[in-house]
Coordinates of C-alpha atoms in Angstrom, one line a residue:
M30 CA 10.2 -0.4 0.4
I31 CA 10.0 3.1 2.1
F32 CA 7.7 3.8 4.8
S33 CA 6.7 6.6 7.1
F34 CA 4.6 6.4 10.3
L35 CA 2.2 9.0 12.0
R36 CA 0.5 8.4 15.3
S37 CA -2.0 10.9 16.6
Q38 CA -1.4 12.6 19.9
R39 CA -3.9 10.2 21.7
A40 CA -2.6 7.3 19.8
V41 CA -5.9 6.4 18.3
L42 CA -5.4 6.8 14.7
D43 CA -2.3 5.1 12.9
L44 CA -1.3 6.2 9.4
Q45 CA 1.3 4.2 7.6
W46 CA 2.6 4.4 4.1
G47 CA 5.1 3.4 1.6
V48 CA 5.9 2.5 -1.9
Y49 CA 6.6 -0.8 -3.7
T50 CA 8.6 -0.3 -6.9
T51 CA 8.1 -3.5 -9.0
G52 CA 5.0 -4.2 -11.0
T53 CA 4.2 -7.9 -9.5
R54 CA 1.2 -9.7 -8.1
N55 CA 0.5 -10.9 -4.6
V56 CA 3.0 -8.9 -2.8
T57 CA 2.8 -9.1 0.9
I58 CA 3.5 -5.8 2.7
T59 CA 4.1 -6.1 6.5
L60 CA 3.0 -3.0 8.3
P61 CA 6.0 -1.4 10.1
I62 CA 3.9 -1.2 13.3
A63 CA 0.9 -3.7 13.9
T64 CA -2.4 -2.2 14.7
S65 CA -5.3 -3.4 16.8
V66 CA -7.6 -2.9 13.8
T67 CA -6.8 -2.0 10.2
Y68 CA -9.8 0.1 8.9
A69 CA -8.5 0.6 5.3
V70 CA -5.6 0.0 2.9
I71 CA -5.4 2.2 -0.3
A72 CA -3.1 1.4 -3.1
V73 CA -2.4 3.5 -6.3
V74 CA -0.6 2.4 -9.4
R75 CA 2.9 3.9 -10.2
T76 CA 3.9 4.2 -13.7
T77 CA 7.2 4.1 -15.6
N78 CA 6.5 7.1 -17.8
S79 CA 5.0 10.6 -17.6
I80 CA 1.8 9.7 -19.4
G81 CA 0.5 6.9 -17.2
C82 CA -0.5 3.4 -18.0
S83 CA -1.6 2.9 -21.5
G84 CA -4.9 1.0 -22.1
S85 CA -6.9 -0.6 -19.4
Q86 CA -4.8 -3.7 -18.7
C87 CA -2.9 -2.1 -15.7
C88 CA -4.5 -4.1 -12.5
Q89 CA -4.3 -2.8 -9.1
Y90 CA -5.7 -4.5 -6.1
V91 CA -5.4 -4.9 -2.2
S92 CA -6.5 -8.1 -0.5
N93 CA -6.1 -10.2 2.7
V94 CA -5.8 -7.1 5.0
T95 CA -5.1 -7.9 8.7
S96 CA -3.6 -6.0 11.6
T97 CA -0.1 -6.7 10.6
S98 CA 0.0 -7.1 6.7
F99 CA -2.0 -7.0 3.5
Q100 CA -1.4 -8.2 -0.1
A101 CA -1.5 -6.0 -3.0
G102 CA -0.4 -6.1 -6.8
S103 CA 0.0 -3.8 -9.6
Y104 CA 1.0 -5.7 -12.8
D105 CA 1.2 -5.6 -16.6
S106 CA 4.5 -3.9 -16.9
G107 CA 4.1 -3.8 -20.7
N108 CA 1.7 -1.0 -20.3
G109 CA 3.9 1.0 -17.9
C110 CA 2.9 -0.4 -14.4
A111 CA 5.8 -0.1 -12.0
G112 CA 4.5 -1.1 -8.4
F113 CA 2.3 1.1 -6.2
W114 CA 2.1 3.6 -3.4
W115 CA 0.1 2.5 -0.4
M116 CA -1.4 3.8 2.8
S117 CA -2.9 2.0 5.7
I118 CA -5.4 3.5 8.3
G119 CA -5.6 1.8 11.6
K120 CA -6.3 1.9 15.3
A121 CA -3.3 1.7 17.7

């Protein structure tokens, strides 16, 4: 997993992001820096080819969001799914 971290000057808003490179279900991502509140987590499917996922079977989801982690998944590698990029928005 690759991650980066950005904290605003007043340490109010934390943006953290990364990539998970395997298409699988129920991956637990631990945030590099815990937040007091996580407002949102966004995940976007990665693909193994230049034309994207074929068909509508590629499933992407985020669940169980806490101030320290979340679960996500991107699966059905037969259709080109290869993990996901993610971004977390929280309060320091």
